[in-house]
Amino acid sequence: MNVLAIDTSTNVLGVAVANEKGIIGEQITYTKRNHSVRAMPTVEALLKECGMKPSDLERIVVAKGPGSYTGVRIGVTIAKSLAWSLGIELVGISSLEVLALNGRYFNGYVCPVFDARRGQLYTALFKAEKGEVTRVQDDQNLLAKDFVEGLKELTEPVLFVGSDASIHEEIFREVLGDRVVLAPASLHHARAGELAMLGIQRPAEEIHSFVPNYARLAEAEAKWLEAQERVE
């Protein structure tokens, strides 16, 4: 099965092509650039580099969030459009789960982290053991201090993965002390190749009903709902 993976859920743009045998090609750019302008040209260039045509693809895999609202929306829109126009399968994978894979060889718990501003973060909890990561908590958006308080009972070390983890490091250490481990810079960003390989294993989803996982309302939506509640 030939799959194309797309991740635009953070500042990083990741695109990969893979099949059951492994990753065929992968391009990742770790700079803040306009995904809406660069994503499709990157897809086209990678397919050409791998000697493939769109018609060779059998599945599109996309990082469905949480993360940047705009970034997630761009990736999901491109993935749905490609899957529908090519008549192939679509699979969505948690952006946090893909990032957590960078800690698969850690002995303990893994917390992927995206900053959500105002002291909040997007995160989840995974257990790493023997090269595998198993989900313990769902993706969530909450205050960093509230999240880490919920980890107080853990006795094993916790690996925080992601370039935004350092923003909340002080809070993490206040509660967990020396159980906190920050991943090295080389592991801070998710790999599109990992997204592709994970997507091969998951069941396909219904294209038209597929939606991003923002993990919370956009600020404008939240304010609108608050206004409606006051009116009522």
PDB file of C-alpha atoms in Angstrom:
ATOM      1  CA  MET A   1       0.000   0.000   0.000  1.00  0.00           C
ATOM      2  CA  ASN A   2       1.492   3.329  -1.074  1.00  0.00           C
ATOM      3  CA  VAL A   3       0.618   6.151   1.313  1.00  0.00           C
ATOM      4  CA  LEU A   4       1.226   9.874   1.368  1.00  0.00           C
ATOM      5  CA  ALA A   5       1.489  11.485   4.810  1.00  0.00           C
ATOM      6  CA  ILE A   6       1.010  15.201   5.480  1.00  0.00           C
ATOM      7  CA  ASP A   7       1.649  17.063   8.740  1.00  0.00           C
ATOM      8  CA  THR A   8       1.043  20.808   8.955  1.00  0.00           C
ATOM      9  CA  SER A   9      -0.252  20.870  12.538  1.00  0.00           C
ATOM     10  CA  THR A  10       2.705  22.935  13.851  1.00  0.00           C
ATOM     11  CA  ASN A  11       5.328  25.254  12.352  1.00  0.00           C
ATOM     12  CA  VAL A  12       6.958  22.148  10.907  1.00  0.00           C
ATOM     13  CA  LEU A  13       5.932  21.024   7.425  1.00  0.00           C
ATOM     14  CA  GLY A  14       6.297  17.290   7.022  1.00  0.00           C
ATOM     15  CA  VAL A  15       5.510  15.164   3.970  1.00  0.00           C
ATOM     16  CA  ALA A  16       6.377  11.510   3.443  1.00  0.00           C
ATOM     17  CA  VAL A  17       5.708   8.601   1.107  1.00  0.00           C
ATOM     18  CA  ALA A  18       5.810   5.042   2.420  1.00  0.00           C
ATOM     19  CA  ASN A  19       4.534   1.505   2.037  1.00  0.00           C
ATOM     20  CA  GLU A  20       4.498  -1.612   4.211  1.00  0.00           C
ATOM     21  CA  LYS A  21       8.222  -2.131   3.612  1.00  0.00           C
ATOM     22  CA  GLY A  22       9.200   1.276   4.976  1.00  0.00           C
ATOM     23  CA  ILE A  23       9.633   4.959   4.241  1.00  0.00           C
ATOM     24  CA  ILE A  24      10.300   5.712   0.582  1.00  0.00           C
ATOM     25  CA  GLY A  25      10.822   9.461   0.882  1.00  0.00           C
ATOM     26  CA  GLU A  26      10.450  12.177   3.476  1.00  0.00           C
ATOM     27  CA  GLN A  27      10.795  15.960   3.522  1.00  0.00           C
ATOM     28  CA  ILE A  28      10.603  18.019   6.717  1.00  0.00           C
ATOM     29  CA  THR A  29      11.139  21.759   7.070  1.00  0.00           C
ATOM     30  CA  TYR A  30      11.670  23.100  10.594  1.00  0.00           C
ATOM     31  CA  THR A  31      10.985  26.753   9.878  1.00  0.00           C
ATOM     32  CA  LYS A  32       7.907  28.920  10.241  1.00  0.00           C
ATOM     33  CA  ARG A  33       6.623  29.268   6.697  1.00  0.00           C
ATOM     34  CA  ASN A  34       3.238  29.451   5.007  1.00  0.00           C
ATOM     35  CA  HIS A  35       1.910  25.879   4.789  1.00  0.00           C
ATOM     36  CA  SER A  36      -0.923  26.884   2.467  1.00  0.00           C
ATOM     37  CA  VAL A  37       1.638  28.005  -0.126  1.00  0.00           C
ATOM     38  CA  ARG A  38       4.276  25.314   0.367  1.00  0.00           C
ATOM     39  CA  ALA A  39       2.441  22.080   1.189  1.00  0.00           C
ATOM     40  CA  MET A  40       1.236  21.045  -2.276  1.00  0.00           C
ATOM     41  CA  PRO A  41       4.476  21.962  -4.092  1.00  0.00           C
ATOM     42  CA  THR A  42       6.319  19.885  -1.477  1.00  0.00           C
ATOM     43  CA  VAL A  43       3.978  16.935  -2.093  1.00  0.00           C
ATOM     44  CA  GLU A  44       4.474  17.208  -5.845  1.00  0.00           C
ATOM     45  CA  ALA A  45       8.253  17.486  -5.556  1.00  0.00           C
ATOM     46  CA  LEU A  46       8.517  14.503  -3.188  1.00  0.00           C
ATOM     47  CA  LEU A  47       6.361  12.266  -5.388  1.00  0.00           C
ATOM     48  CA  LYS A  48       8.503  13.191  -8.388  1.00  0.00           C
ATOM     49  CA  GLU A  49      11.700  12.519  -6.414  1.00  0.00           C
ATOM     50  CA  CYS A  50      10.351   9.086  -5.444  1.00  0.00           C
ATOM     51  CA  GLY A  51       9.391   8.289  -9.031  1.00  0.00           C
ATOM     52  CA  MET A  52       5.694   8.187  -8.188  1.00  0.00           C
ATOM     53  CA  LYS A  53       2.518   9.712  -9.557  1.00  0.00           C
ATOM     54  CA  PRO A  54      -0.639  10.643  -7.593  1.00  0.00           C
ATOM     55  CA  SER A  55      -2.348   7.677  -9.249  1.00  0.00           C
ATOM     56  CA  ASP A  56       0.154   5.358  -7.515  1.00  0.00           C
ATOM     57  CA  LEU A  57      -1.170   6.359  -4.091  1.00  0.00           C
ATOM     58  CA  GLU A  58      -3.701   4.229  -2.249  1.00  0.00           C
ATOM     59  CA  ARG A  59      -4.110   6.151   1.003  1.00  0.00           C
ATOM     60  CA  ILE A  60      -3.633   9.660   2.407  1.00  0.00           C
ATOM     61  CA  VAL A  61      -2.594   9.974   6.066  1.00  0.00           C
ATOM     62  CA  VAL A  62      -2.879  13.311   7.838  1.00  0.00           C
ATOM     63  CA  ALA A  63      -1.978  14.670  11.275  1.00  0.00           C
ATOM     64  CA  LYS A  64      -5.454  15.751  12.392  1.00  0.00           C
ATOM     65  CA  GLY A  65      -4.501  17.877  15.403  1.00  0.00           C
ATOM     66  CA  PRO A  66      -4.449  19.248  17.937  1.00  0.00           C
ATOM     67  CA  GLY A  67      -2.024  22.017  17.140  1.00  0.00           C
ATOM     68  CA  SER A  68      -2.173  25.261  15.214  1.00  0.00           C
ATOM     69  CA  TYR A  69      -5.780  25.891  14.129  1.00  0.00           C
ATOM     70  CA  THR A  70      -4.699  27.212  10.753  1.00  0.00           C
ATOM     71  CA  GLY A  71      -2.064  24.537  10.257  1.00  0.00           C
ATOM     72  CA  VAL A  72      -4.380  21.663  11.160  1.00  0.00           C
ATOM     73  CA  ARG A  73      -7.102  23.024   8.913  1.00  0.00           C
ATOM     74  CA  ILE A  74      -4.721  23.335   5.952  1.00  0.00           C
ATOM     75  CA  GLY A  75      -3.442  19.777   6.317  1.00  0.00           C
ATOM     76  CA  VAL A  76      -6.870  18.223   6.731  1.00  0.00           C
ATOM     77  CA  THR A  77      -8.310  20.192   3.807  1.00  0.00           C
ATOM     78  CA  ILE A  78      -5.478  19.087   1.512  1.00  0.00           C
ATOM     79  CA  ALA A  79      -5.741  15.464   2.673  1.00  0.00           C
ATOM     80  CA  LYS A  80      -9.507  15.306   2.187  1.00  0.00           C
ATOM     81  CA  SER A  81      -9.293  16.943  -1.229  1.00  0.00           C
ATOM     82  CA  LEU A  82      -6.594  14.546  -2.408  1.00  0.00           C
ATOM     83  CA  ALA A  83      -8.340  11.460  -1.062  1.00  0.00           C
ATOM     84  CA  TRP A  84     -11.661  12.444  -2.629  1.00  0.00           C
ATOM     85  CA  SER A  85     -10.242  13.472  -6.013  1.00  0.00           C
ATOM     86  CA  LEU A  86      -8.046  10.365  -6.289  1.00  0.00           C
ATOM     87  CA  GLY A  87     -10.758   8.040  -4.971  1.00  0.00           C
ATOM     88  CA  ILE A  88      -8.489   6.601  -2.276  1.00  0.00           C
ATOM     89  CA  GLU A  89      -8.593   6.074   1.496  1.00  0.00           C
ATOM     90  CA  LEU A  90      -8.090   8.693   4.201  1.00  0.00           C
ATOM     91  CA  VAL A  91      -6.705   8.161   7.704  1.00  0.00           C
ATOM     92  CA  GLY A  92      -6.295  10.755  10.453  1.00  0.00           C
ATOM     93  CA  ILE A  93      -3.750  10.378  13.256  1.00  0.00           C
ATOM     94  CA  SER A  94      -3.356  12.461  16.416  1.00  0.00           C
ATOM     95  CA  SER A  95      -0.539  14.982  16.011  1.00  0.00           C
ATOM     96  CA  LEU A  96       0.420  14.343  19.641  1.00  0.00           C
ATOM     97  CA  GLU A  97       0.599  10.593  19.110  1.00  0.00           C
ATOM     98  CA  VAL A  98       3.020  11.020  16.217  1.00  0.00           C
ATOM     99  CA  LEU A  99       5.243  13.248  18.368  1.00  0.00           C
ATOM    100  CA  ALA A 100       5.091  10.738  21.243  1.00  0.00           C
ATOM    101  CA  LEU A 101       6.698   8.123  18.980  1.00  0.00           C
ATOM    102  CA  ASN A 102       9.967  10.036  19.357  1.00  0.00           C
ATOM    103  CA  GLY A 103      10.084   8.726  22.924  1.00  0.00           C
ATOM    104  CA  ARG A 104       9.372   5.083  22.104  1.00  0.00           C
ATOM    105  CA  TYR A 105      12.728   3.901  23.487  1.00  0.00           C
ATOM    106  CA  PHE A 106      12.390   5.832  26.742  1.00  0.00           C
ATOM    107  CA  ASN A 107      11.723   3.762  29.859  1.00  0.00           C
ATOM    108  CA  GLY A 108       8.702   5.418  31.456  1.00  0.00           C
ATOM    109  CA  TYR A 109       5.946   7.808  30.451  1.00  0.00           C
ATOM    110  CA  VAL A 110       5.951  10.144  27.452  1.00  0.00           C
ATOM    111  CA  CYS A 111       4.136  13.502  27.302  1.00  0.00           C
ATOM    112  CA  PRO A 112       4.113  15.246  23.918  1.00  0.00           C
ATOM    113  CA  VAL A 113       3.562  18.990  24.379  1.00  0.00           C
ATOM    114  CA  PHE A 114       2.320  21.829  22.165  1.00  0.00           C
ATOM    115  CA  ASP A 115       1.966  25.244  23.791  1.00  0.00           C
ATOM    116  CA  ALA A 116      -1.612  26.582  23.705  1.00  0.00           C
ATOM    117  CA  ARG A 117      -0.828  30.016  25.211  1.00  0.00           C
ATOM    118  CA  ARG A 118      -2.032  31.597  28.444  1.00  0.00           C
ATOM    119  CA  GLY A 119      -0.415  28.857  30.521  1.00  0.00           C
ATOM    120  CA  GLN A 120      -2.246  26.125  28.619  1.00  0.00           C
ATOM    121  CA  LEU A 121      -0.965  23.234  26.575  1.00  0.00           C
ATOM    122  CA  TYR A 122      -2.110  20.473  24.275  1.00  0.00           C
ATOM    123  CA  THR A 123      -0.878  17.172  25.564  1.00  0.00           C
ATOM    124  CA  ALA A 124      -1.590  13.508  26.211  1.00  0.00           C
ATOM    125  CA  LEU A 125       0.036  10.731  28.193  1.00  0.00           C
ATOM    126  CA  PHE A 126       1.659   7.615  26.760  1.00  0.00           C
ATOM    127  CA  LYS A 127       3.602   4.719  28.266  1.00  0.00           C
ATOM    128  CA  ALA A 128       6.832   3.762  26.510  1.00  0.00           C
ATOM    129  CA  GLU A 129       8.004   0.187  26.769  1.00  0.00           C
ATOM    130  CA  LYS A 130      10.139  -2.033  24.540  1.00  0.00           C
ATOM    131  CA  GLY A 131      10.014   0.324  21.590  1.00  0.00           C
ATOM    132  CA  GLU A 132       6.242   0.772  21.692  1.00  0.00           C
ATOM    133  CA  VAL A 133       4.089   3.626  22.980  1.00  0.00           C
ATOM    134  CA  THR A 134       0.662   2.933  24.459  1.00  0.00           C
ATOM    135  CA  ARG A 135      -1.875   5.669  25.033  1.00  0.00           C
ATOM    136  CA  VAL A 136      -2.790   6.292  28.693  1.00  0.00           C
ATOM    137  CA  GLN A 137      -4.711   9.579  28.381  1.00  0.00           C
ATOM    138  CA  ASP A 138      -6.603  11.188  25.511  1.00  0.00           C
ATOM    139  CA  ASP A 139      -5.498  14.366  23.771  1.00  0.00           C
ATOM    140  CA  GLN A 140      -6.475  17.357  25.884  1.00  0.00           C
ATOM    141  CA  ASN A 141      -6.154  21.098  26.274  1.00  0.00           C
ATOM    142  CA  LEU A 142      -5.740  22.420  29.812  1.00  0.00           C
ATOM    143  CA  LEU A 143      -3.576  24.517  32.081  1.00  0.00           C
ATOM    144  CA  ALA A 144      -0.074  23.119  32.421  1.00  0.00           C
ATOM    145  CA  LYS A 145      -0.293  23.237  36.211  1.00  0.00           C
ATOM    146  CA  ASP A 146      -3.547  21.255  36.220  1.00  0.00           C
ATOM    147  CA  PHE A 147      -2.152  18.636  33.872  1.00  0.00           C
ATOM    148  CA  VAL A 148       1.048  18.049  35.804  1.00  0.00           C
ATOM    149  CA  GLU A 149      -0.857  17.856  39.094  1.00  0.00           C
ATOM    150  CA  GLY A 150      -2.622  14.862  37.603  1.00  0.00           C
ATOM    151  CA  LEU A 151       0.738  13.145  37.144  1.00  0.00           C
ATOM    152  CA  LYS A 152       1.844  13.424  40.778  1.00  0.00           C
ATOM    153  CA  GLU A 153       1.079   9.779  41.540  1.00  0.00           C
ATOM    154  CA  LEU A 154       3.308   8.473  38.763  1.00  0.00           C
ATOM    155  CA  THR A 155       6.442   6.821  40.114  1.00  0.00           C
ATOM    156  CA  GLU A 156       8.318   6.429  36.834  1.00  0.00           C
ATOM    157  CA  PRO A 157      10.162   9.225  34.995  1.00  0.00           C
ATOM    158  CA  VAL A 158       8.216  11.335  32.497  1.00  0.00           C
ATOM    159  CA  LEU A 159       9.740  12.380  29.175  1.00  0.00           C
ATOM    160  CA  PHE A 160       8.366  15.676  27.868  1.00  0.00           C
ATOM    161  CA  VAL A 161       8.713  15.872  24.088  1.00  0.00           C
ATOM    162  CA  GLY A 162       8.309  18.962  21.940  1.00  0.00           C
ATOM    163  CA  SER A 163      10.000  22.306  21.444  1.00  0.00           C
ATOM    164  CA  ASP A 164       7.308  23.947  23.607  1.00  0.00           C
ATOM    165  CA  ALA A 165       7.983  21.710  26.609  1.00  0.00           C
ATOM    166  CA  SER A 166      10.660  24.077  27.922  1.00  0.00           C
ATOM    167  CA  ILE A 167       8.049  26.850  28.200  1.00  0.00           C
ATOM    168  CA  HIS A 168       6.379  24.899  31.008  1.00  0.00           C
ATOM    169  CA  GLU A 169       9.482  23.210  32.434  1.00  0.00           C
ATOM    170  CA  GLU A 170       9.436  25.163  35.699  1.00  0.00           C
ATOM    171  CA  ILE A 171       5.864  24.061  36.443  1.00  0.00           C
ATOM    172  CA  PHE A 172       6.674  20.460  35.543  1.00  0.00           C
ATOM    173  CA  ARG A 173       9.647  20.373  37.888  1.00  0.00           C
ATOM    174  CA  GLU A 174       7.772  22.038  40.761  1.00  0.00           C
ATOM    175  CA  VAL A 175       5.421  19.055  40.881  1.00  0.00           C
ATOM    176  CA  LEU A 176       7.453  16.121  39.550  1.00  0.00           C
ATOM    177  CA  GLY A 177      10.975  17.112  40.564  1.00  0.00           C
ATOM    178  CA  ASP A 178      13.705  14.888  39.183  1.00  0.00           C
ATOM    179  CA  ARG A 179      11.173  12.635  37.463  1.00  0.00           C
ATOM    180  CA  VAL A 180      11.029  15.245  34.683  1.00  0.00           C
ATOM    181  CA  VAL A 181      13.138  14.499  31.616  1.00  0.00           C
ATOM    182  CA  LEU A 182      13.215  16.887  28.666  1.00  0.00           C
ATOM    183  CA  ALA A 183      13.845  15.293  25.289  1.00  0.00           C
ATOM    184  CA  PRO A 184      16.882  16.534  23.332  1.00  0.00           C
ATOM    185  CA  ALA A 185      16.317  19.059  20.561  1.00  0.00           C
ATOM    186  CA  SER A 186      16.664  16.379  17.870  1.00  0.00           C
ATOM    187  CA  LEU A 187      13.458  14.732  19.134  1.00  0.00           C
ATOM    188  CA  HIS A 188      11.330  17.860  19.480  1.00  0.00           C
ATOM    189  CA  HIS A 189       9.447  17.516  16.198  1.00  0.00           C
ATOM    190  CA  ALA A 190       7.267  14.754  14.789  1.00  0.00           C
ATOM    191  CA  ARG A 191       8.397  12.905  11.670  1.00  0.00           C
ATOM    192  CA  ALA A 192       6.133  12.596   8.661  1.00  0.00           C
ATOM    193  CA  GLY A 193       7.634   9.167   7.996  1.00  0.00           C
ATOM    194  CA  GLU A 194       6.415   7.946  11.379  1.00  0.00           C
ATOM    195  CA  LEU A 195       2.988   9.385  10.571  1.00  0.00           C
ATOM    196  CA  ALA A 196       2.935   7.446   7.314  1.00  0.00           C
ATOM    197  CA  MET A 197       3.916   4.140   8.890  1.00  0.00           C
ATOM    198  CA  LEU A 198       1.369   4.569  11.675  1.00  0.00           C
ATOM    199  CA  GLY A 199      -1.333   5.431   9.151  1.00  0.00           C
ATOM    200  CA  ILE A 200      -0.772   2.188   7.251  1.00  0.00           C
ATOM    201  CA  GLN A 201      -1.888   0.263  10.336  1.00  0.00           C
ATOM    202  CA  ARG A 202      -5.102   2.201  11.055  1.00  0.00           C
ATOM    203  CA  PRO A 203      -8.566   1.741   9.532  1.00  0.00           C
ATOM    204  CA  ALA A 204      -9.737   4.165   6.868  1.00  0.00           C
ATOM    205  CA  GLU A 205     -12.253   6.879   7.734  1.00  0.00           C
ATOM    206  CA  GLU A 206     -15.236   8.376   5.927  1.00  0.00           C
ATOM    207  CA  ILE A 207     -13.840  11.270   3.918  1.00  0.00           C
ATOM    208  CA  HIS A 208     -16.752  13.718   3.961  1.00  0.00           C
ATOM    209  CA  SER A 209     -17.470  13.435   7.702  1.00  0.00           C
ATOM    210  CA  PHE A 210     -13.800  13.555   8.710  1.00  0.00           C
ATOM    211  CA  VAL A 211     -12.965  16.643  10.788  1.00  0.00           C
ATOM    212  CA  PRO A 212      -9.863  17.977  12.568  1.00  0.00           C
ATOM    213  CA  ASN A 213      -9.358  17.534  16.300  1.00  0.00           C
ATOM    214  CA  TYR A 214      -8.776  21.045  17.594  1.00  0.00           C
ATOM    215  CA  ALA A 215      -9.131  19.863  21.243  1.00  0.00           C
ATOM    216  CA  ARG A 216     -10.864  23.156  22.021  1.00  0.00           C
ATOM    217  CA  LEU A 217     -12.910  25.862  20.370  1.00  0.00           C
ATOM    218  CA  ALA A 218     -11.155  28.618  18.501  1.00  0.00           C
ATOM    219  CA  GLU A 219     -11.070  31.828  20.548  1.00  0.00           C
ATOM    220  CA  ALA A 220     -13.594  33.540  18.269  1.00  0.00           C
ATOM    221  CA  GLU A 221     -15.996  30.599  18.619  1.00  0.00           C
ATOM    222  CA  ALA A 222     -15.617  30.544  22.398  1.00  0.00           C
ATOM    223  CA  LYS A 223     -16.360  34.277  22.629  1.00  0.00           C
ATOM    224  CA  TRP A 224     -19.414  33.864  20.395  1.00  0.00           C
ATOM    225  CA  LEU A 225     -20.787  31.086  22.612  1.00  0.00           C
ATOM    226  CA  GLU A 226     -20.184  33.178  25.724  1.00  0.00           C
ATOM    227  CA  ALA A 227     -22.092  36.057  24.126  1.00  0.00           C
ATOM    228  CA  GLN A 228     -25.005  33.756  23.246  1.00  0.00           C
ATOM    229  CA  GLU A 229     -25.174  32.461  26.819  1.00  0.00           C
ATOM    230  CA  ARG A 230     -25.387  36.043  28.126  1.00  0.00           C
ATOM    231  CA  VAL A 231     -28.190  36.811  25.690  1.00  0.00           C
ATOM    232  CA  GLU A 232     -30.155  33.755  26.834  1.00  0.00           C
TER     233      GLU A 232
END
